[in-house]
Amino acid sequence: MQQPFHLMIKPTGATCNLDCTYCYYVHKESQTPPAWRMSDEVLETLIRQYLAAQPGPEVTFAWQGGEPTLLGVPAFRKILAVREHYRQPGQRVVNTIQTNGTLLDEAWAVFLKENHILVGISLDGPGDLHDQYRVDKGGKTTYARVIQAIELLRSHAVEYNILCTVNRANAEHAERVYVELIRHGQHLQFIPIVERAGDPDPAWPAGAMTAWSVDPQAYGRFLSTIFDRWFAHDIGRIHVQLFEGQIGVSLSQPAGLCVFAETCGDAVVAERDGSIYSCDHYVYDTFLLGNVRSENVSDLVAKPVQRHFGNAKRESLPQQCRSCRHLHRCWGECPKHRFAETAAGEPGLSYLCGGYYHFFEHTAARLDALATGIGHGIPAWETARRWGTGVSPRAVGPNDPCLCGSGKKRKKCCGSTSFRNPFWSRRFSVENIARP
Ligand code: SF4
Ligand code: SF4
């Protein structure tokens, strides 16, 4: 039976209206074919093949770039019509779009809302930090335009999450960044910026780190500081993908993020000419699997070379990772970042190891406690509230009064529904994270 896989589609390739200093993709504008957008023929082929290949009832389309909103609303309406045409009976389709936000207007907001499209919008913190690197092609800052876009999404009740890169400029300002982000959203993602100088093709020898790459230790401190604040004040109100994913790991669920999975290779990317690559971080000739104009995307994903790519994440782990107490949480992180040496001089350690190790040391006990509580029907916020007081949170039975104070039995109230975070695609079966 066909295994499900995830497809990220780049309908405008690397073409973008911004020129963010740290973008690993924008330099590909000059490398890819002259047409700036995916043709209708390629789009239709991709959509048809992808829908046919998914065995489950739910299929997620992830539209990314470059900047996918450059396509415009009419083109996206056509895409949704094609998707509707090929959708199988009973198949539910989720669309997500990652945008810098600067081109969003009233028409976009209405379209996104009408079609239940989940939006990821990039914001790196308050203006002075965001604008360090996120500038347009003319060098103009973008913070004000992004905030305007977020307000627009809010006013139309569009579901969105904020994607914040953690880089050299903002990593030492965790508190300020977090306060800014939660002023503007409830769902947060953090992505570390790790780039070597020169062409980032992994086949190239390691060069010096770029000036905007995050320092590993600073990244660990950044995550730990935000975790402390979230755990103490915001758990259940603010959803941080990385933290909630790690609670899932404590519950023996698969990691929500590919970088923390034992293996990878199930998330491929479609470039604008229909080429399929092993991963968004590996859009290089060496990792080209083929093209949907001549082969089916499911056959490309099933190729032995792609299985090898995914399994190599586990099989190439250095000894330091294999014996690490946090291996089950980290799995050596993303192979793209494994260009450091272990303490024993073995190659293949993640550049970010020091940061992640610090973060896991700092948070593992609390992550496990939250998971244990969830396993006993105790909401995460209740466990967090009692943490350090010496009082165990009380287990709640289905016939006990619900902790939200409604006066109803738990099974008739918060305990009756499973919470699903649409952005992280993670289900916790108890009332878990969400605060009433
Ligand atoms: S190579 Fe890195 S980014 Fe790509 S799927 Fe694997 S872990 Fe994820
Ligand atoms: S924390 Fe470091 S040593 Fe441990 S698994 Fe992650 S990268 Fe490897």
CSV table of C-alpha atoms and ligand atoms in Angstrom, one decimal:
chain,number,residue,atom,x,y,z
A,1,MET,CA,0.0,0.0,0.0
A,2,GLN,CA,1.2,3.5,-0.8
A,3,GLN,CA,2.7,5.3,2.2
A,4,PRO,CA,1.4,8.8,2.8
A,5,PHE,CA,3.9,11.5,2.0
A,6,HIS,CA,3.9,15.3,2.2
A,7,LEU,CA,4.3,17.5,-0.8
A,8,MET,CA,5.4,21.1,-0.7
A,9,ILE,CA,4.6,23.0,-3.8
A,10,LYS,CA,6.6,26.0,-5.0
A,11,PRO,CA,4.2,27.5,-7.6
A,12,THR,CA,6.5,30.6,-8.1
A,13,GLY,CA,9.8,28.7,-7.5
A,14,ALA,CA,12.3,30.9,-5.7
A,15,THR,CA,10.7,34.1,-7.1
A,16,CYS,CA,10.1,36.5,-4.2
A,17,ASN,CA,9.3,40.2,-3.8
A,18,LEU,CA,11.6,40.4,-0.8
A,19,ASP,CA,15.4,39.9,-0.4
A,20,CYS,CA,15.9,38.6,3.1
A,21,THR,CA,19.5,38.4,3.9
A,22,TYR,CA,19.4,34.9,5.2
A,23,CYS,CA,17.2,33.3,2.6
A,24,TYR,CA,18.6,30.0,1.5
A,25,TYR,CA,16.3,29.9,-1.5
A,26,VAL,CA,16.3,33.3,-3.3
A,27,HIS,CA,19.7,32.7,-5.0
A,28,LYS,CA,17.9,29.8,-6.9
A,29,GLU,CA,16.0,32.5,-8.8
A,30,SER,CA,18.9,32.5,-11.3
A,31,GLN,CA,19.2,28.7,-11.4
A,32,THR,CA,15.7,27.7,-12.3
A,33,PRO,CA,14.0,27.9,-15.7
A,34,PRO,CA,13.0,31.4,-17.1
A,35,ALA,CA,9.3,31.0,-16.5
A,36,TRP,CA,8.7,32.5,-13.1
A,37,ARG,CA,5.6,30.4,-12.3
A,38,MET,CA,4.5,26.9,-12.6
A,39,SER,CA,2.5,26.2,-15.7
A,40,ASP,CA,-1.2,25.2,-15.5
A,41,GLU,CA,-0.3,21.8,-17.0
A,42,VAL,CA,2.3,21.1,-14.3
A,43,LEU,CA,0.0,22.3,-11.6
A,44,GLU,CA,-2.8,20.1,-12.8
A,45,THR,CA,-0.5,17.0,-13.1
A,46,LEU,CA,0.8,17.6,-9.6
A,47,ILE,CA,-2.6,18.0,-8.0
A,48,ARG,CA,-4.0,15.0,-9.8
A,49,GLN,CA,-1.1,12.7,-8.9
A,50,TYR,CA,-0.9,13.9,-5.3
A,51,LEU,CA,-4.6,13.4,-4.5
A,52,ALA,CA,-4.6,10.0,-6.2
A,53,ALA,CA,-1.5,8.9,-4.2
A,54,GLN,CA,-2.8,9.7,-0.7
A,55,PRO,CA,-4.3,6.7,1.1
A,56,GLY,CA,-5.8,8.6,4.0
A,57,PRO,CA,-8.9,10.7,4.2
A,58,GLU,CA,-7.0,13.9,4.7
A,59,VAL,CA,-4.5,15.5,2.3
A,60,THR,CA,-2.5,18.6,3.0
A,61,PHE,CA,-1.3,20.9,0.2
A,62,ALA,CA,1.6,23.2,1.4
A,63,TRP,CA,2.1,26.2,-0.9
A,64,GLN,CA,5.5,27.9,-0.4
A,65,GLY,CA,8.0,29.9,-2.3
A,66,GLY,CA,9.8,32.1,-2.9
A,67,GLU,CA,6.6,34.0,-2.3
A,68,PRO,CA,3.5,32.1,-3.4
A,69,THR,CA,1.1,35.1,-3.1
A,70,LEU,CA,2.9,36.5,-6.2
A,71,LEU,CA,0.6,34.2,-8.1
A,72,GLY,CA,-2.4,36.3,-7.2
A,73,VAL,CA,-5.9,35.4,-6.0
A,74,PRO,CA,-7.4,34.5,-9.4
A,75,ALA,CA,-4.6,31.9,-10.0
A,76,PHE,CA,-5.2,30.4,-6.6
A,77,ARG,CA,-8.9,30.2,-7.3
A,78,LYS,CA,-8.1,28.2,-10.4
A,79,ILE,CA,-5.9,25.9,-8.4
A,80,LEU,CA,-8.6,25.2,-5.9
A,81,ALA,CA,-11.0,24.4,-8.7
A,82,VAL,CA,-8.6,21.9,-10.2
A,83,ARG,CA,-8.1,20.4,-6.7
A,84,GLU,CA,-11.9,20.1,-6.3
A,85,HIS,CA,-12.1,18.4,-9.7
A,86,TYR,CA,-9.6,15.7,-8.7
A,87,ARG,CA,-10.5,15.3,-5.1
A,88,GLN,CA,-11.7,11.8,-4.4
A,89,PRO,CA,-15.0,11.1,-2.6
A,90,GLY,CA,-14.5,11.5,1.2
A,91,GLN,CA,-11.1,13.1,0.8
A,92,ARG,CA,-10.7,16.2,2.9
A,93,VAL,CA,-8.1,18.7,1.7
A,94,VAL,CA,-6.3,21.2,3.9
A,95,ASN,CA,-4.4,24.0,2.2
A,96,THR,CA,-1.6,25.9,3.9
A,97,ILE,CA,0.4,28.8,2.6
A,98,GLN,CA,3.6,30.3,3.8
A,99,THR,CA,3.9,34.0,3.1
A,100,ASN,CA,6.0,37.0,4.0
A,101,GLY,CA,2.6,38.8,4.2
A,102,THR,CA,3.6,41.9,2.3
A,103,LEU,CA,1.3,41.3,-0.6
A,104,LEU,CA,-1.8,40.4,1.4
A,105,ASP,CA,-4.8,42.7,0.8
A,106,GLU,CA,-8.5,42.6,1.3
A,107,ALA,CA,-9.1,40.2,-1.6
A,108,TRP,CA,-6.5,37.8,-0.3
A,109,ALA,CA,-8.0,37.9,3.2
A,110,VAL,CA,-11.5,37.2,1.9
A,111,PHE,CA,-10.2,34.4,-0.3
A,112,LEU,CA,-8.1,32.8,2.5
A,113,LYS,CA,-11.1,32.9,4.9
A,114,GLU,CA,-13.6,31.6,2.4
A,115,ASN,CA,-11.4,28.6,1.6
A,116,HIS,CA,-10.2,27.8,5.1
A,117,ILE,CA,-6.6,28.2,4.1
A,118,LEU,CA,-4.2,28.1,7.0
A,119,VAL,CA,-1.6,30.8,6.7
A,120,GLY,CA,2.0,30.9,8.0
A,121,ILE,CA,3.3,34.4,8.2
A,122,SER,CA,6.9,35.4,8.9
A,123,LEU,CA,7.8,37.7,11.7
A,124,ASP,CA,11.1,37.7,13.5
A,125,GLY,CA,10.3,39.9,16.5
A,126,PRO,CA,9.9,43.6,17.1
A,127,GLY,CA,10.6,46.0,14.3
A,128,ASP,CA,14.3,46.6,15.0
A,129,LEU,CA,15.0,42.8,15.1
A,130,HIS,CA,12.7,41.8,12.3
A,131,ASP,CA,14.0,44.5,9.9
A,132,GLN,CA,17.7,43.4,10.5
A,133,TYR,CA,17.3,40.9,7.7
A,134,ARG,CA,13.8,40.9,6.3
A,135,VAL,CA,14.0,43.7,3.7
A,136,ASP,CA,12.6,44.0,0.2
A,137,LYS,CA,14.4,44.2,-3.1
A,138,GLY,CA,14.9,47.9,-2.6
A,139,GLY,CA,16.4,47.4,0.8
A,140,LYS,CA,13.3,48.8,2.5
A,141,THR,CA,12.2,47.4,5.8
A,142,THR,CA,9.0,45.2,6.0
A,143,TYR,CA,7.9,45.0,9.7
A,144,ALA,CA,5.1,47.6,9.3
A,145,ARG,CA,3.7,45.8,6.3
A,146,VAL,CA,3.8,42.4,8.0
A,147,ILE,CA,2.0,43.8,11.1
A,148,GLN,CA,-0.6,45.3,8.8
A,149,ALA,CA,-1.1,41.9,7.1
A,150,ILE,CA,-1.5,40.2,10.5
A,151,GLU,CA,-4.2,42.7,11.4
A,152,LEU,CA,-5.9,42.1,8.1
A,153,LEU,CA,-5.9,38.3,8.7
A,154,ARG,CA,-7.2,38.8,12.3
A,155,SER,CA,-10.0,41.1,11.1
A,156,HIS,CA,-11.2,38.4,8.7
A,157,ALA,CA,-10.7,35.6,11.3
A,158,VAL,CA,-8.2,33.8,9.0
A,159,GLU,CA,-6.4,31.1,10.9
A,160,TYR,CA,-2.6,31.8,10.9
A,161,ASN,CA,0.6,30.9,12.7
A,162,ILE,CA,3.7,33.0,13.0
A,163,LEU,CA,7.0,31.6,11.8
A,164,CYS,CA,9.9,33.2,13.5
A,165,THR,CA,13.5,32.5,12.3
A,166,VAL,CA,16.1,32.5,15.1
A,167,ASN,CA,19.2,34.2,13.8
A,168,ARG,CA,22.2,36.1,15.0
A,169,ALA,CA,20.3,39.3,15.5
A,170,ASN,CA,17.3,38.1,17.6
A,171,ALA,CA,18.7,35.1,19.4
A,172,GLU,CA,19.9,37.0,22.4
A,173,HIS,CA,16.5,38.8,22.8
A,174,ALA,CA,14.2,35.9,23.5
A,175,GLU,CA,11.9,37.8,25.9
A,176,ARG,CA,11.4,40.7,23.5
A,177,VAL,CA,10.8,38.4,20.6
A,178,TYR,CA,8.3,36.2,22.5
A,179,VAL,CA,6.4,39.2,23.9
A,180,GLU,CA,6.1,40.6,20.4
A,181,LEU,CA,5.0,37.3,18.8
A,182,ILE,CA,2.3,36.6,21.4
A,183,ARG,CA,1.0,40.2,20.9
A,184,HIS,CA,0.3,39.2,17.3
A,185,GLY,CA,-0.6,35.5,17.4
A,186,GLN,CA,-1.2,32.3,19.3
A,187,HIS,CA,0.5,29.7,17.2
A,188,LEU,CA,4.3,30.0,17.0
A,189,GLN,CA,7.0,28.3,15.1
A,190,PHE,CA,10.8,28.8,15.5
A,191,ILE,CA,13.2,27.9,12.8
A,192,PRO,CA,17.0,28.3,13.3
A,193,ILE,CA,19.0,30.0,10.6
A,194,VAL,CA,22.1,27.9,9.8
A,195,GLU,CA,24.0,28.8,6.7
A,196,ARG,CA,27.5,28.3,5.6
A,197,ALA,CA,29.2,30.9,3.4
A,198,GLY,CA,29.2,30.2,-0.4
A,199,ASP,CA,26.8,27.9,-2.1
A,200,PRO,CA,25.0,25.9,0.6
A,201,ASP,CA,25.0,22.8,-1.5
A,202,PRO,CA,25.7,20.1,1.1
A,203,ALA,CA,28.1,18.4,-1.4
A,204,TRP,CA,30.4,21.4,-1.0
A,205,PRO,CA,33.0,21.5,1.7
A,206,ALA,CA,32.1,23.3,4.9
A,207,GLY,CA,32.9,27.0,4.8
A,208,ALA,CA,32.7,29.7,7.5
A,209,MET,CA,29.3,30.3,9.0
A,210,THR,CA,27.4,33.3,7.6
A,211,ALA,CA,27.1,36.4,9.8
A,212,TRP,CA,23.4,35.9,10.2
A,213,SER,CA,23.6,32.2,11.4
A,214,VAL,CA,22.5,31.6,14.9
A,215,ASP,CA,25.1,30.7,17.5
A,216,PRO,CA,24.2,27.2,18.7
A,217,GLN,CA,24.5,28.1,22.4
A,218,ALA,CA,22.4,31.2,21.9
A,219,TYR,CA,19.8,29.1,20.2
A,220,GLY,CA,19.6,26.8,23.2
A,221,ARG,CA,19.3,29.7,25.6
A,222,PHE,CA,16.6,31.3,23.3
A,223,LEU,CA,14.4,28.2,23.3
A,224,SER,CA,14.9,27.6,27.0
A,225,THR,CA,14.0,31.2,28.0
A,226,ILE,CA,10.9,31.1,25.9
A,227,PHE,CA,10.0,27.6,27.3
A,228,ASP,CA,10.2,28.9,30.9
A,229,ARG,CA,8.0,31.8,30.1
A,230,TRP,CA,5.5,29.6,28.2
A,231,PHE,CA,5.4,27.0,30.9
A,232,ALA,CA,4.8,29.5,33.7
A,233,HIS,CA,2.3,31.7,32.0
A,234,ASP,CA,1.0,30.7,28.6
A,235,ILE,CA,0.7,26.9,28.3
A,236,GLY,CA,-2.7,26.3,26.8
A,237,ARG,CA,-3.1,29.8,25.4
A,238,ILE,CA,0.0,30.0,23.2
A,239,HIS,CA,0.9,27.0,21.0
A,240,VAL,CA,4.6,26.6,20.3
A,241,GLN,CA,5.1,23.9,17.7
A,242,LEU,CA,8.4,22.7,18.9
A,243,PHE,CA,7.3,22.5,22.6
A,244,GLU,CA,4.0,20.7,21.8
A,245,GLY,CA,5.8,18.3,19.5
A,246,GLN,CA,8.2,17.4,22.3
A,247,ILE,CA,5.3,16.7,24.7
A,248,GLY,CA,4.2,14.4,21.9
A,249,VAL,CA,7.6,12.7,22.0
A,250,SER,CA,7.2,12.2,25.8
A,251,LEU,CA,3.9,10.5,25.0
A,252,SER,CA,5.8,8.2,22.6
A,253,GLN,CA,4.1,9.8,19.6
A,254,PRO,CA,6.1,10.5,16.4
A,255,ALA,CA,8.0,13.8,16.5
A,256,GLY,CA,5.9,16.5,14.9
A,257,LEU,CA,8.9,18.1,13.2
A,258,CYS,CA,10.9,16.2,10.6
A,259,VAL,CA,14.2,17.4,12.1
A,260,PHE,CA,13.4,15.5,15.3
A,261,ALA,CA,12.2,12.3,13.5
A,262,GLU,CA,14.3,9.1,13.5
A,263,THR,CA,14.2,9.1,9.7
A,264,CYS,CA,13.0,11.5,7.1
A,265,GLY,CA,12.3,11.4,3.3
A,266,ASP,CA,8.5,11.6,3.4
A,267,ALA,CA,8.3,15.3,2.7
A,268,VAL,CA,9.3,16.1,-0.9
A,269,VAL,CA,9.2,19.4,-2.7
A,270,ALA,CA,7.9,20.3,-6.2
A,271,GLU,CA,9.7,23.0,-8.0
A,272,ARG,CA,7.9,25.2,-10.6
A,273,ASP,CA,9.0,23.0,-13.6
A,274,GLY,CA,7.6,19.9,-12.0
A,275,SER,CA,10.9,18.6,-10.7
A,276,ILE,CA,10.6,16.7,-7.4
A,277,TYR,CA,13.5,17.0,-4.9
A,278,SER,CA,14.2,15.0,-1.8
A,279,CYS,CA,13.5,17.9,0.6
A,280,ASP,CA,13.0,21.6,0.6
A,281,HIS,CA,16.5,21.9,2.1
A,282,TYR,CA,18.0,19.8,-0.7
A,283,VAL,CA,16.9,21.4,-3.9
A,284,TYR,CA,20.1,20.5,-5.7
A,285,ASP,CA,20.8,18.3,-8.7
A,286,THR,CA,22.2,15.5,-6.6
A,287,PHE,CA,18.8,15.2,-4.9
A,288,LEU,CA,16.5,15.5,-7.9
A,289,LEU,CA,14.2,12.5,-8.0
A,290,GLY,CA,12.6,13.2,-11.3
A,291,ASN,CA,9.8,15.2,-12.9
A,292,VAL,CA,6.0,14.7,-12.7
A,293,ARG,CA,5.7,15.3,-16.4
A,294,SER,CA,7.3,12.0,-17.0
A,295,GLU,CA,6.9,10.0,-13.8
A,296,ASN,CA,4.3,9.8,-11.1
A,297,VAL,CA,5.1,11.6,-7.9
A,298,SER,CA,4.3,8.6,-5.7
A,299,ASP,CA,6.8,6.5,-7.8
A,300,LEU,CA,9.4,9.2,-7.3
A,301,VAL,CA,8.9,9.2,-3.5
A,302,ALA,CA,9.1,5.4,-3.4
A,303,LYS,CA,12.4,5.4,-5.2
A,304,PRO,CA,15.2,3.5,-3.3
A,305,VAL,CA,17.4,6.6,-3.5
A,306,GLN,CA,14.7,8.6,-1.6
A,307,ARG,CA,14.3,5.8,1.0
A,308,HIS,CA,18.1,5.8,1.4
A,309,PHE,CA,18.0,9.6,1.8
A,310,GLY,CA,15.4,9.3,4.6
A,311,ASN,CA,17.1,6.4,6.4
A,312,ALA,CA,20.5,8.0,6.3
A,313,LYS,CA,19.2,10.4,8.9
A,314,ARG,CA,19.4,7.5,11.4
A,315,GLU,CA,22.1,5.4,9.9
A,316,SER,CA,24.7,8.2,9.7
A,317,LEU,CA,24.4,9.3,13.3
A,318,PRO,CA,27.7,9.8,15.0
A,319,GLN,CA,28.5,7.8,18.2
A,320,GLN,CA,27.9,10.9,20.4
A,321,CYS,CA,24.3,11.0,19.2
A,322,ARG,CA,23.8,7.2,19.5
A,323,SER,CA,24.7,7.4,23.1
A,324,CYS,CA,23.0,10.7,23.9
A,325,ARG,CA,20.3,10.7,26.5
A,326,HIS,CA,18.2,12.9,24.3
A,327,LEU,CA,18.5,10.8,21.2
A,328,HIS,CA,14.7,10.0,21.2
A,329,ARG,CA,13.9,13.7,21.2
A,330,CYS,CA,16.5,14.9,18.7
A,331,TRP,CA,17.7,12.1,16.4
A,332,GLY,CA,20.7,14.2,15.5
A,333,GLU,CA,18.5,17.0,14.1
A,334,CYS,CA,18.5,17.8,10.4
A,335,PRO,CA,21.2,16.2,8.3
A,336,LYS,CA,21.7,19.5,6.5
A,337,HIS,CA,23.2,20.9,9.7
A,338,ARG,CA,25.5,17.9,10.5
A,339,PHE,CA,28.8,19.5,9.6
A,340,ALA,CA,30.3,19.7,13.1
A,341,GLU,CA,32.6,17.3,14.8
A,342,THR,CA,31.8,15.4,18.0
A,343,ALA,CA,34.0,15.7,21.1
A,344,ALA,CA,35.9,12.7,19.9
A,345,GLY,CA,36.6,14.2,16.5
A,346,GLU,CA,34.0,12.2,14.6
A,347,PRO,CA,32.3,14.1,11.8
A,348,GLY,CA,28.6,14.4,11.3
A,349,LEU,CA,27.4,16.1,14.4
A,350,SER,CA,24.7,18.8,14.1
A,351,TYR,CA,26.1,22.3,14.3
A,352,LEU,CA,23.2,23.0,16.6
A,353,CYS,CA,24.0,20.1,19.0
A,354,GLY,CA,25.1,22.3,21.9
A,355,GLY,CA,22.0,24.4,21.7
A,356,TYR,CA,19.6,21.5,21.5
A,357,TYR,CA,21.3,19.5,24.2
A,358,HIS,CA,21.0,22.5,26.5
A,359,PHE,CA,17.4,22.9,25.7
A,360,PHE,CA,16.5,19.3,26.3
A,361,GLU,CA,18.4,19.2,29.6
A,362,HIS,CA,16.6,22.3,30.6
A,363,THR,CA,13.1,21.1,29.7
A,364,ALA,CA,12.9,17.2,29.6
A,365,ALA,CA,11.6,16.8,33.1
A,366,ARG,CA,8.8,19.2,32.6
A,367,LEU,CA,8.0,17.8,29.2
A,368,ASP,CA,7.7,14.3,30.7
A,369,ALA,CA,5.6,15.7,33.6
A,370,LEU,CA,3.2,17.3,31.2
A,371,ALA,CA,2.9,14.1,29.2
A,372,THR,CA,2.4,12.0,32.3
A,373,GLY,CA,-0.4,14.4,33.4
A,374,ILE,CA,-2.0,14.2,30.0
A,375,GLY,CA,-1.9,10.4,30.2
A,376,HIS,CA,-3.8,10.6,33.4
A,377,GLY,CA,-6.4,13.1,32.1
A,378,ILE,CA,-4.8,16.1,33.7
A,379,PRO,CA,-4.6,19.2,31.4
A,380,ALA,CA,-1.1,20.5,30.7
A,381,TRP,CA,-1.9,23.9,32.2
A,382,GLU,CA,-2.9,22.2,35.4
A,383,THR,CA,0.4,20.2,35.6
A,384,ALA,CA,2.3,23.4,34.9
A,385,ARG,CA,0.4,25.3,37.6
A,386,ARG,CA,1.3,22.8,40.2
A,387,TRP,CA,4.9,22.3,39.0
A,388,GLY,CA,7.4,22.9,41.8
A,389,THR,CA,4.7,23.2,44.5
A,390,GLY,CA,5.2,19.7,45.7
A,391,VAL,CA,1.4,19.1,45.1
A,392,SER,CA,0.6,16.5,42.5
A,393,PRO,CA,-2.0,17.6,40.1
A,394,ARG,CA,-5.2,15.7,40.7
A,395,ALA,CA,-6.2,13.0,38.2
A,396,VAL,CA,-9.6,13.7,36.8
A,397,GLY,CA,-12.0,10.9,36.0
A,398,PRO,CA,-14.7,11.2,33.3
A,399,ASN,CA,-17.4,11.7,35.9
A,400,ASP,CA,-15.5,14.3,37.9
A,401,PRO,CA,-16.4,18.0,37.6
A,402,CYS,CA,-14.5,19.4,34.7
A,403,LEU,CA,-11.4,21.5,35.6
A,404,CYS,CA,-12.6,24.3,33.4
A,405,GLY,CA,-15.1,25.2,36.1
A,406,SER,CA,-18.2,24.7,33.9
A,407,GLY,CA,-19.8,22.5,36.5
A,408,LYS,CA,-20.4,19.8,34.0
A,409,LYS,CA,-18.9,16.3,34.1
A,410,ARG,CA,-15.5,16.1,32.4
A,411,LYS,CA,-16.8,13.6,29.9
A,412,LYS,CA,-19.5,16.0,28.9
A,413,CYS,CA,-17.2,19.0,28.7
A,414,CYS,CA,-13.5,19.4,27.8
A,415,GLY,CA,-13.0,15.6,28.1
A,416,SER,CA,-15.5,14.9,25.4
A,417,THR,CA,-13.5,16.3,22.5
A,418,SER,CA,-10.0,15.7,21.2
A,419,PHE,CA,-8.0,18.8,20.6
A,420,ARG,CA,-6.4,19.1,17.3
A,421,ASN,CA,-4.0,21.8,16.5
A,422,PRO,CA,-4.5,22.4,12.8
A,423,PHE,CA,-1.1,23.8,12.3
A,424,TRP,CA,1.0,21.1,13.9
A,425,SER,CA,-1.3,18.2,12.8
A,426,ARG,CA,-1.0,16.7,16.2
A,427,ARG,CA,-3.8,15.1,18.2
A,428,PHE,CA,-3.8,14.7,21.9
A,429,SER,CA,-6.7,12.6,23.0
A,430,VAL,CA,-7.3,14.2,26.4
A,431,GLU,CA,-8.0,17.8,27.0
A,432,ASN,CA,-4.3,18.1,27.0
A,433,ILE,CA,-2.8,21.4,26.1
A,434,ALA,CA,-5.8,23.7,25.4
A,435,ARG,CA,-6.7,25.9,28.3
A,436,PRO,CA,-10.5,26.3,28.7
B,1,SF4,S1,16.7,16.7,5.5
B,1,SF4,FE1,16.2,18.0,7.3
B,1,SF4,S2,14.6,19.4,6.6
B,1,SF4,FE2,14.7,17.7,5.1
B,1,SF4,S3,13.2,16.2,5.8
B,1,SF4,FE3,15.2,15.6,6.6
B,1,SF4,S4,15.2,16.5,8.7
B,1,SF4,FE4,13.6,17.6,7.5
B,2,SF4,S1,21.5,16.7,21.4
B,2,SF4,FE1,23.4,16.5,20.2
B,2,SF4,S2,24.3,14.6,20.7
B,2,SF4,FE2,22.2,14.5,21.4
B,2,SF4,S3,21.1,13.6,19.7
B,2,SF4,FE3,21.0,15.8,19.4
B,2,SF4,S4,22.7,16.4,18.1
B,2,SF4,FE4,23.1,14.3,18.9
